[in-house]
Coordinates of C-alpha atoms in Angstrom, one line a residue:
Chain A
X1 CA 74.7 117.7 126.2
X2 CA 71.7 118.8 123.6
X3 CA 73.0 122.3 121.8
X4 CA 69.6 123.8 121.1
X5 CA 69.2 124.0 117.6
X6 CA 71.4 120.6 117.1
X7 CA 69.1 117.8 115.6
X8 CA 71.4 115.2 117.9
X9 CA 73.8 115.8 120.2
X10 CA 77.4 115.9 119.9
X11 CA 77.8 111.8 121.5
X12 CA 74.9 110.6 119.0
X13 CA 76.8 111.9 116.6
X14 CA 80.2 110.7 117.3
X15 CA 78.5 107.1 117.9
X16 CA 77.4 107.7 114.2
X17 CA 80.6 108.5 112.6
X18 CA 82.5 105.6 114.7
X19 CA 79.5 103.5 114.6
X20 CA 79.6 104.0 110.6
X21 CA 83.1 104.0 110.0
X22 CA 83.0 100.6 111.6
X23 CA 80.5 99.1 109.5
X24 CA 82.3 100.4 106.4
X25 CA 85.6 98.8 108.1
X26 CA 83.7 95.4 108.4
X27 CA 81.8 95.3 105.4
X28 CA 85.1 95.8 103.4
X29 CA 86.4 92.7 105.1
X30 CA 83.4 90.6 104.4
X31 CA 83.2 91.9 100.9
X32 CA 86.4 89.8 99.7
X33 CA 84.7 86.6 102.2
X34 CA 82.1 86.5 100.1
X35 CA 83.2 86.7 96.5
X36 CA 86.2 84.5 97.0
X37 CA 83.6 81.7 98.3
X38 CA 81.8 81.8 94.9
X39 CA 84.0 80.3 92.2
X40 CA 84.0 81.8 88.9
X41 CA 81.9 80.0 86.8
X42 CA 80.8 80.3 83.3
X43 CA 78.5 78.1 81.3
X44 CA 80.5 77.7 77.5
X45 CA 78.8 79.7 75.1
X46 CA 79.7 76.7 72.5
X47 CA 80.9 72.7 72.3
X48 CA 82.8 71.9 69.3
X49 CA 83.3 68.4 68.8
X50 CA 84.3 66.0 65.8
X51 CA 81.4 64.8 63.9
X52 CA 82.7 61.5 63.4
X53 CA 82.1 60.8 67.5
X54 CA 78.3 60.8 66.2
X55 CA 78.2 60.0 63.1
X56 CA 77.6 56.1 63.7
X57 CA 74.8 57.2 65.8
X58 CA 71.6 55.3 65.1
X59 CA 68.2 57.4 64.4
X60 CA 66.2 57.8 67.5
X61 CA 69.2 57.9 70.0
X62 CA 71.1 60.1 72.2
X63 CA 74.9 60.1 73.0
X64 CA 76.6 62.5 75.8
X65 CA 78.9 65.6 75.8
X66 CA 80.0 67.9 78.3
X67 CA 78.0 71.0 77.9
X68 CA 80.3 72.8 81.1
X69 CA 80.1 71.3 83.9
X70 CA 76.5 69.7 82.8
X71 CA 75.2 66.6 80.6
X72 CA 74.3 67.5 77.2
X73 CA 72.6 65.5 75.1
X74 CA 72.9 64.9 71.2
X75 CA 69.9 63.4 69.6
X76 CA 69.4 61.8 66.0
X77 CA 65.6 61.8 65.2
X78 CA 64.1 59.0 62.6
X79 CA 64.9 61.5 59.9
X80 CA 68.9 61.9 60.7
X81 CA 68.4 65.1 61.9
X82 CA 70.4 66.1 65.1
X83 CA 69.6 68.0 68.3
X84 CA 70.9 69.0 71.2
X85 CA 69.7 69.4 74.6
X86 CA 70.8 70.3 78.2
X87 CA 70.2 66.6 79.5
X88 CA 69.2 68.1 82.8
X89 CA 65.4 67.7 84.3
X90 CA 63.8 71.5 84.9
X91 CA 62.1 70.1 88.4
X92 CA 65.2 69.5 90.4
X93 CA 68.9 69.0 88.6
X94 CA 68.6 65.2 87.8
X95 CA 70.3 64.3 84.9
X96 CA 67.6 62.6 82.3
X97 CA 68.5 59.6 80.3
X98 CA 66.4 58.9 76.8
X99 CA 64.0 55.7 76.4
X100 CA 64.3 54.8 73.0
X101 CA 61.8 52.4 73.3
X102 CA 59.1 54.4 74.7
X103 CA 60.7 57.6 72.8
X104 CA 60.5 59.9 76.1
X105 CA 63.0 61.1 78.0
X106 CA 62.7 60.0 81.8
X107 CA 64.2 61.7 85.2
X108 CA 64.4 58.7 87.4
X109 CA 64.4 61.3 90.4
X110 CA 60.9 62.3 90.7
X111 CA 59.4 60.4 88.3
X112 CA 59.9 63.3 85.7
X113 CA 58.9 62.6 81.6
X114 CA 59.8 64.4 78.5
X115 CA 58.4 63.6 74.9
X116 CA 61.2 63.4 72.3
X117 CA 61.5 67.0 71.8
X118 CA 62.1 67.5 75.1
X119 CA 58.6 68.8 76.0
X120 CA 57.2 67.8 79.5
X121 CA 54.3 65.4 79.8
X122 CA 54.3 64.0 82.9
X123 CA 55.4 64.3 86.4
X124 CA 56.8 67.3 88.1
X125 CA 59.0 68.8 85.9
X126 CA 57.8 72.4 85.3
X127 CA 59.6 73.2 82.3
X128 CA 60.8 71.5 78.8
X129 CA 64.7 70.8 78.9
X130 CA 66.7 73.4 78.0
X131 CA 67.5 73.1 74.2
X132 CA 70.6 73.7 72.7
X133 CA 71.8 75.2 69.2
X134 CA 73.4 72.8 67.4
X135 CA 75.2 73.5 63.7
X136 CA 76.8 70.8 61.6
X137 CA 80.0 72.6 59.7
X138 CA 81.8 69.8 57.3
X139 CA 83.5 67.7 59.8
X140 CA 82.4 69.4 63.6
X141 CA 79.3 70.0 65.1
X142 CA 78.9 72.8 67.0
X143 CA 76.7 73.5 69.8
X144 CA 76.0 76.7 70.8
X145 CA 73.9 78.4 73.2
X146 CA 70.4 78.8 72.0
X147 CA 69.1 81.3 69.7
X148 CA 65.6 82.0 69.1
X149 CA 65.4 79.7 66.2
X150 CA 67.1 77.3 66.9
X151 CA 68.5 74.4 65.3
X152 CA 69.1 72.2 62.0
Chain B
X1 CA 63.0 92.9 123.8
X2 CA 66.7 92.8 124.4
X3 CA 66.3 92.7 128.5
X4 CA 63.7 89.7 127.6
X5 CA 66.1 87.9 125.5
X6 CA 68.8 88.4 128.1
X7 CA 67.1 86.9 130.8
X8 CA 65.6 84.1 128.9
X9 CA 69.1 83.0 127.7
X10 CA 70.3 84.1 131.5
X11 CA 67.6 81.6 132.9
X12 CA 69.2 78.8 130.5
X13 CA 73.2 79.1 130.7
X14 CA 73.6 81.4 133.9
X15 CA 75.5 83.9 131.8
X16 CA 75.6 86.5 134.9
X17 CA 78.3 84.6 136.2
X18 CA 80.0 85.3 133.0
X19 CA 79.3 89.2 132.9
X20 CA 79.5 90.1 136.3
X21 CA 83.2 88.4 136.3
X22 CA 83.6 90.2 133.2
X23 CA 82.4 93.5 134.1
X24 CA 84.2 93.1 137.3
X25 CA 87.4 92.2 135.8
X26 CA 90.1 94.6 136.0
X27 CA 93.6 95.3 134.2
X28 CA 96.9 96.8 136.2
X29 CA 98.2 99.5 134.7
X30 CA 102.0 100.7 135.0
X31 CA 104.7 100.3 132.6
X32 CA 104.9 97.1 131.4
X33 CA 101.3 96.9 130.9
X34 CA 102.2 96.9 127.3
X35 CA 103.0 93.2 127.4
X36 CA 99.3 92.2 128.7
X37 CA 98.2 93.4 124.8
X38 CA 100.5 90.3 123.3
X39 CA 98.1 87.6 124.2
X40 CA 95.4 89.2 122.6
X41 CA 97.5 89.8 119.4
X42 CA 97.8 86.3 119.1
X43 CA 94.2 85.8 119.0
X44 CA 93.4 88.3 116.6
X45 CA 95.9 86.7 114.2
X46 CA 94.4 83.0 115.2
X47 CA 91.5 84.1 114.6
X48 CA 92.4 85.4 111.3
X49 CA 93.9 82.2 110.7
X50 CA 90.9 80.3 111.2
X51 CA 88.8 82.4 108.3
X52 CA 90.7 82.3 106.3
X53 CA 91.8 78.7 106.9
X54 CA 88.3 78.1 106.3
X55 CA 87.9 80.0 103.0
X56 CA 91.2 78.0 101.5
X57 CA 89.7 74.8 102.5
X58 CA 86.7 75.2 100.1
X59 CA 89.2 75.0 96.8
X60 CA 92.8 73.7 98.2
X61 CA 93.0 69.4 97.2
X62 CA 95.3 67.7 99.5
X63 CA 96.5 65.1 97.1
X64 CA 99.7 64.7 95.2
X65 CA 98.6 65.3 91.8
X66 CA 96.5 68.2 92.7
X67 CA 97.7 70.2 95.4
X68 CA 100.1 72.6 93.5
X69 CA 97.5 73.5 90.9
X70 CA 94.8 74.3 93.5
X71 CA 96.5 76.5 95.1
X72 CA 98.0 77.8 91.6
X73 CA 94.0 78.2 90.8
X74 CA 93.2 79.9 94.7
X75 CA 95.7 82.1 93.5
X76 CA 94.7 82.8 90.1
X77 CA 91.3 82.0 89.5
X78 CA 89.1 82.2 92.3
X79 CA 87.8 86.1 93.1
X80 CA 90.9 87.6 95.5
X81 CA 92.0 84.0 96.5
X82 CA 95.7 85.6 96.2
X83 CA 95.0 88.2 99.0
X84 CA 93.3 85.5 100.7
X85 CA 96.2 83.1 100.7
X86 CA 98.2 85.6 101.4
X87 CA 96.6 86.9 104.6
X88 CA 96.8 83.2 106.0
X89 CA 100.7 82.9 105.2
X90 CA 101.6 86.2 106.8
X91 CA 99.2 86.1 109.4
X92 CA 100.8 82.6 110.3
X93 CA 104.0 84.3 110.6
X94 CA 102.5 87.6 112.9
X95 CA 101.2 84.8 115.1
X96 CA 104.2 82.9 115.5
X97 CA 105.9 86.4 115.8
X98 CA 103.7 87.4 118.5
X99 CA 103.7 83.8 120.5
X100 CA 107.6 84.4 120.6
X101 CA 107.3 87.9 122.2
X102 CA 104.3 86.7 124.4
X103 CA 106.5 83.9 125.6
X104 CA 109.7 86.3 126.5
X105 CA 108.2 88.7 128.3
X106 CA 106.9 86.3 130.9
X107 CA 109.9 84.6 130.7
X108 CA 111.8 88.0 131.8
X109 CA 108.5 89.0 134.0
X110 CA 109.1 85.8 135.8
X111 CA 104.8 85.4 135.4
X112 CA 105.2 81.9 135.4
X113 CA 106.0 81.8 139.0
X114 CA 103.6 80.5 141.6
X115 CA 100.8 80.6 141.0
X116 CA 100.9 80.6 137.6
X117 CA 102.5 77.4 136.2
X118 CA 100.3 75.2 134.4
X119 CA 99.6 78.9 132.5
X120 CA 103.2 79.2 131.6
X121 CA 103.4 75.0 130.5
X122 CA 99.9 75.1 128.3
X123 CA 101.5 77.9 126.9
X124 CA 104.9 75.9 125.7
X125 CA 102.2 73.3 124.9
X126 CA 100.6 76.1 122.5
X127 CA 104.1 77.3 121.3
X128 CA 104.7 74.1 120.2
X129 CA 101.2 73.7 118.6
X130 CA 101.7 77.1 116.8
X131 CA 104.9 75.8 115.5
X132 CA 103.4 71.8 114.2
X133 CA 101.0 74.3 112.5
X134 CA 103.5 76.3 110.6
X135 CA 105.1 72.9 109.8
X136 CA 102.4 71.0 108.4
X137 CA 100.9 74.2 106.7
X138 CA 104.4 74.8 105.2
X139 CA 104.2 71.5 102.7
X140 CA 100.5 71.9 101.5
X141 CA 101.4 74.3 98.4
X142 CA 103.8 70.9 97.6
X143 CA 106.5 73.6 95.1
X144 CA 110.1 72.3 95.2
X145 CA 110.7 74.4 98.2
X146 CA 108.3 73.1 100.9
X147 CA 108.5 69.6 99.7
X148 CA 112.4 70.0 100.3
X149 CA 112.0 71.9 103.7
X150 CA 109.9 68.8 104.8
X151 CA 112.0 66.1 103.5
X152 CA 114.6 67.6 106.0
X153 CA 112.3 68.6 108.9
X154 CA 110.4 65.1 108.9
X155 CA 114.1 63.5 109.0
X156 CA 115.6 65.4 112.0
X157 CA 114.0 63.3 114.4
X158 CA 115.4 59.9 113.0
X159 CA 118.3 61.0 115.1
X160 CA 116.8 60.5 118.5
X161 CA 117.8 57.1 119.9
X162 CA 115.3 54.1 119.6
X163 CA 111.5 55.6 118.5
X164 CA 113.7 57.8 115.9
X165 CA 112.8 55.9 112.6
X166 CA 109.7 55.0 113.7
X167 CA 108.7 58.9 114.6
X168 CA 109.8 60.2 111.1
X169 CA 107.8 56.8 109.3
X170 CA 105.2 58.8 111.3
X171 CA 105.3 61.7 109.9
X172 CA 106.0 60.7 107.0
X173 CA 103.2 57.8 106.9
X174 CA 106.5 56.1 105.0
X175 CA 109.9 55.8 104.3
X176 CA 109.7 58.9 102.1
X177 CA 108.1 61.9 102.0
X178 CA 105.3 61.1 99.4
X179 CA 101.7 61.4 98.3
X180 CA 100.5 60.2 101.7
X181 CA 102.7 62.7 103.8
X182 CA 100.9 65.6 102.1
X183 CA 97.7 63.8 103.1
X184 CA 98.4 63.4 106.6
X185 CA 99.6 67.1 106.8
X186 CA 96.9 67.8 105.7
X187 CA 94.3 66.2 108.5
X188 CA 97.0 67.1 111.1
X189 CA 96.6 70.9 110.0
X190 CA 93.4 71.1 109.9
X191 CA 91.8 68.6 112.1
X192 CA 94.0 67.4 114.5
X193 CA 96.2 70.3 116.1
X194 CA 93.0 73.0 115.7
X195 CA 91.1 70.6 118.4
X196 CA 94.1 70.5 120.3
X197 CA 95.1 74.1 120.2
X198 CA 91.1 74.9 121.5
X199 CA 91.4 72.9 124.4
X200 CA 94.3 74.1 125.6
X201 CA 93.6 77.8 124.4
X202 CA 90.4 77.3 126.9
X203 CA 92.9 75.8 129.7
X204 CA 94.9 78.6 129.4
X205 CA 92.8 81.1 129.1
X206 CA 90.6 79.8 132.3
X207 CA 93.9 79.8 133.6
X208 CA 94.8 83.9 133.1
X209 CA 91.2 85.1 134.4
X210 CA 91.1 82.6 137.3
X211 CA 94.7 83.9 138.6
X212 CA 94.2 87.7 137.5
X213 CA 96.9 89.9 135.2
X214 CA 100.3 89.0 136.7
X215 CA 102.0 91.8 138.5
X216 CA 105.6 92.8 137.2
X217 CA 108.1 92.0 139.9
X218 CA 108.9 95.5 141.5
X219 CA 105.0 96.0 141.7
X220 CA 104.6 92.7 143.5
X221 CA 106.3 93.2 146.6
X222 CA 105.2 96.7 147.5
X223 CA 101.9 97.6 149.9
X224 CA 100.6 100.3 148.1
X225 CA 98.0 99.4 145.3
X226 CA 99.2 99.4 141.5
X227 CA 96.0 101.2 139.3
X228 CA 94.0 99.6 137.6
X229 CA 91.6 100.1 134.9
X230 CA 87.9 98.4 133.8
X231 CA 88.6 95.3 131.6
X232 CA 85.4 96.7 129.6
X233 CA 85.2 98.4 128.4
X234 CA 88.6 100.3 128.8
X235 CA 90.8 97.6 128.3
X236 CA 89.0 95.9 125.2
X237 CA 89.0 99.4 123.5
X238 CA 92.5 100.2 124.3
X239 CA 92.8 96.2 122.8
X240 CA 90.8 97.2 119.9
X241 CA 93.2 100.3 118.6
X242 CA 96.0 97.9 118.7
X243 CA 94.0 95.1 116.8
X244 CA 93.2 97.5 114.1
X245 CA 97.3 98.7 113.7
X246 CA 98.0 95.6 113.5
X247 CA 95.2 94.6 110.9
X248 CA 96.3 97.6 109.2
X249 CA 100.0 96.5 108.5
X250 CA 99.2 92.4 108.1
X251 CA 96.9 93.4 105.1
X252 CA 99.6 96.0 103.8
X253 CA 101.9 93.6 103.8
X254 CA 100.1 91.2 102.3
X255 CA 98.8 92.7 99.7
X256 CA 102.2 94.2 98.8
X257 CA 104.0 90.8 99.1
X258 CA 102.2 87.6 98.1
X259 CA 103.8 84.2 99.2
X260 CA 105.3 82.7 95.6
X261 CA 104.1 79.6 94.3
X262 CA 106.7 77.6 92.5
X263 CA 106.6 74.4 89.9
X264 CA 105.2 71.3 91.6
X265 CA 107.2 69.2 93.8
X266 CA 108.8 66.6 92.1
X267 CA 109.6 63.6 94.3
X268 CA 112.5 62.4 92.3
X269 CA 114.4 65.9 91.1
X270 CA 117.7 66.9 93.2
X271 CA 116.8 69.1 96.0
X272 CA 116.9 73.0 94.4
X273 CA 119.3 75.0 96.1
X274 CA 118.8 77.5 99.0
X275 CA 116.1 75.5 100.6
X276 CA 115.3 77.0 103.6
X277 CA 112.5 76.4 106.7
X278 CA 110.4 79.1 107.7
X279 CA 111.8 82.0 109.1
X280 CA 111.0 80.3 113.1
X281 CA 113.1 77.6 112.5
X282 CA 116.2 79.3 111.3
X283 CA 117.9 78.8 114.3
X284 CA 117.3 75.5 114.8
X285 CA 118.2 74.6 111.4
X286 CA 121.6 76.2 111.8
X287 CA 122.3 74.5 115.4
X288 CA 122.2 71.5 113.4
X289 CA 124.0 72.6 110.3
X290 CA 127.3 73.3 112.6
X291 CA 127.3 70.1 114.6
X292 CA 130.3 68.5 113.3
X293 CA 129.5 65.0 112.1
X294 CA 130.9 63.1 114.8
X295 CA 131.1 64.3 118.9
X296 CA 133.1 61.6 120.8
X297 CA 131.8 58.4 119.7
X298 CA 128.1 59.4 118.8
X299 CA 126.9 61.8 115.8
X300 CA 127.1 65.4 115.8
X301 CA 123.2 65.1 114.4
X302 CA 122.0 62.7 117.3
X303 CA 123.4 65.4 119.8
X304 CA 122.2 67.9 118.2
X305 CA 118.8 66.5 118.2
X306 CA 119.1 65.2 122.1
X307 CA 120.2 69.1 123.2
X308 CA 117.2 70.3 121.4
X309 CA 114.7 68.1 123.3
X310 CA 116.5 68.6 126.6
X311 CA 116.6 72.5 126.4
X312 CA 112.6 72.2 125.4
X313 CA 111.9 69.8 128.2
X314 CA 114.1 72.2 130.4
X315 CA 112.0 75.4 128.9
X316 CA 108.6 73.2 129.8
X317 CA 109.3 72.2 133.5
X318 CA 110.9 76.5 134.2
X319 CA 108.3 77.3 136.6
X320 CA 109.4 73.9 138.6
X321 CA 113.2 74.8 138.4
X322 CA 112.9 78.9 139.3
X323 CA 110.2 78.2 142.2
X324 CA 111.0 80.8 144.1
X325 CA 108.4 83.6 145.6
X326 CA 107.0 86.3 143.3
X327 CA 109.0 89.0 143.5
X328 CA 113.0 88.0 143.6
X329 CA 114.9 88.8 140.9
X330 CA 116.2 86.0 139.5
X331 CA 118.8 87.3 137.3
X332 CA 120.1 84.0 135.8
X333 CA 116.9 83.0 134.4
X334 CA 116.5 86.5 133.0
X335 CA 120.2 86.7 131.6
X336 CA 119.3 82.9 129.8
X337 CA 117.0 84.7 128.1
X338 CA 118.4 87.5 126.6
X339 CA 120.9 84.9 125.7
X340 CA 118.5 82.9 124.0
X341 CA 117.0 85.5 121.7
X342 CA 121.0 86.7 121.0
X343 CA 121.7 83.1 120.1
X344 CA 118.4 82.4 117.9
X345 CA 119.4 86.2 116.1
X346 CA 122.5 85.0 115.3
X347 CA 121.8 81.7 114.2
X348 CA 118.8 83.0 111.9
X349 CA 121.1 85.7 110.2
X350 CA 124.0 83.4 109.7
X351 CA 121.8 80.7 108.0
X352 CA 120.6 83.6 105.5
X353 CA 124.2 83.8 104.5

């Protein structure tokens, strides 16, 4: 039956309220579904670790952390300086490892390369690797998220 | 557009078949029509069982050293994981609940009757299934309590004569309850008895539309036609009020009482005290906790254990042993049944003493 000055009549609208009080009923039971299937996760917003782990390192030569969940990279350039990088490639989530010889870093996935500093040269990667903040206090280092200048 | 994609997909599987029977189909009313909504019950709460069986699966480790903390982390960590676990524990126990009542009322109905029993035996087939599911689910948090509770349920059939030791070594996948048992429980739980519960689900099911609703017994005999309403979309929404009540109080519940989560199991600590089976076993644990230890010259435990398997063998082959027409009484039958759920009351309450 269509009242007539009603814009729907009186079945549309109880298909609407039903109608839409079931959606609401189901989408409050698909809510909890769907952010129990994601896991919590949060990347650490800094590493500490003992500076005597690296200390012995030689110049132009990376040793591993856990940066997380990920590889992370500390590098000691020809002048002892250290660095530290997210030692994952930017094309497709290979972990890199770092030719000394050749002084690149390679991702043996795609046939990715990386200069020292972590620029990309060759291959497919699309972006440098991600660089990370690292601080030498007396006996730690510790590697931090990166700022906008960066490192020392 | 959706008349297009009907008859293409018509074309392919022959789905009228499936629609006309359903649209067709037709539910008795009168008053015991109350009893038809059980079955569906259980499938609701299956059904919930399988979500969120799936959800748990995606964090819960079925190993010794990491069970108990994964499911301390589901229940912890992840987003709502304790609701979630939760829902699956309680839900297990609504479905169980519901099985039981399903179960009785045909029993009392007499359903089972001509022409209805291999219905009535893949149901005791999915009783039993609903039960191994319990059981094995029962040890994955591996706390003090379930590891106990299965020490004792894996050991109860060592008193059968002959394949005894070797049954519980099966179980077990041992001599002891280890490691490996919560393994196995694992795989049984979720691999093994959801392919079994399916197929026979889709017997039994086949087996209920093929025959019709069952008639309750004073309906049967009579000339005069019982009323009936449309399956769909009558019945189904009539169905749907009761699946939402019941939806309703599982969540309430479960929300309000989360299943606890005690210190990891530790294989070599004394058992703690107060270890109990789930609430469906009760009964069974108390037959056997008041069997003396000897009867005549074999143990209290062994008969205990043979009376058990004879009354369930019994309980399977019913529709073979009360083969009478639909629609005499049977009064015997009925009164072992109300003695049955007086005896499994008792027992229960007595063992929570």
């Amino acid at each position: 039956m269509k009242l007539k000055h009603s814009l729907f009549s009186r079945r549309q609208f109880l298909n609407g309220i039903i109608g839409g009080w079931l959606g609401a009923f189901l989408a409050s039971l698909v809510y909890p579904v769907v952010k129990f299937i994601f896991p919590p996760y949060q990347e650490p917003d800094e590493v500490i670790l003992p500076f005597s782990d690296f200390k012995d390192m030689r110049p132009n030569s990376v040793r591993s952390f856990a940066w997380g969940s990920k590889l992370g990279l500390v590098k000691k350039n020809d002048d002892d300086m250290y660095f530290a990088f997210v030692g994952v490639c930017t094309h497709l989530d290979c972990n890199v490892a770092y030719l000394n010889e050749q002084r690149k870093f390679f991702c043996a996935c795609h046939d990715g390369w990386y200069d020292e500093n972590g620029i990309n040269i060759g291959g497919p990667p699309p972006k440098p690797l991600r660089r990370l903040t690292l601080i030498i206090v007396q006996e730690e280092l510790i590697i931090q998220k990166e700022s906008p200048e960066g490192n020392s | 557009m959706r008349k297009g994609i009907q008859s293409w997909l018509d074309e392919r599987f022959g789905l009228t078949g499936i629609t006309d029977f359903l649209t067709k189909k037709t539910v008795p009313i009168h008053k015991h029509t109350i009893w038809y909504y059980t079955g569906s019950a259980i499938l609701l709460f299956f059904a919930i069982q399988v979500i969120t069986g799936f959800m748990l699966v995606l964090y819960y480790k079925p190993t010794l050293e990491m069970a108990n903390a994964s499911v301390a982390r589901i229940m912890t960590d992840i987003p709502l994981g304790w609701i979630i676990r939760s829902v699956h524990s309680w839900s297990a126990s609504f479905m169980i609940a519901f099985v039981f009542v399903h179960l009785l009322s045909i029993w009392i109905a007499k359903s089972y009757r001509r022409p209805r029993e291999l219905t009535w035996m893949s149901g005791v087939l999915l009783l039993v299934i609903s039960l191994l599911f319990g059981f094995t689910g029962y040890l994955l948090p591996w706390d003090d309590l379930s590891f106990s509770a299965t020490k004792v349920g894996t050991d109860i059939p060592r008193a059968i004569p002959v394949v005894g030791a070797w049954v519980t070594n099966l179980l077990r996948g041992g001599e002891d309850v280890t490691g490996d048992t919560l393994t196995r429980f694992f795989g049984i739980h979720v691999c093994m008895l959801p392919v079994f519960l399916f197929i026979l689900l889709a017997i039994h099911i086949y087996l209920v539309q093929k025959q019709g609703m069952s008639l309750p017994l004073e309906a049967e005999g009579k000339q005069e036609k019982v009323k009936e309403i449309p399956f769909w979309p009558n019945f189904v929404f009539r169905e749907m009020i009761v699946w939402l009540l019941l939806v309703g109080i599982l969540f309430s519940i479960a929300i309000f009482f989360p299943p606890s989560l005690e210190k990891a199991a530790d294989v070599m600590a004394p058992a703690p005290e107060g270890i109990k089976p789930e609430w469906y076993f009760l009964f069974l644990f108390q037959t056997l906790k008041i069997f003396p230890a000897h009867v005549l010259f074999i143990s209290g435990e062994m008969l205990a254990v043979l009376l058990m398997i004879f009354a369930g063998v019994l309980f399977f082959f019913l529709p073979f042993f009360d083969n009478r027409p639909t629609g005499t009484k049977g009064k015997i039958i009925t009164l072992l049944a109300y003695v049955f759920i007086l005896y499994a009351l008792i027992m229960s309450v007595w063992s929570l003493l």
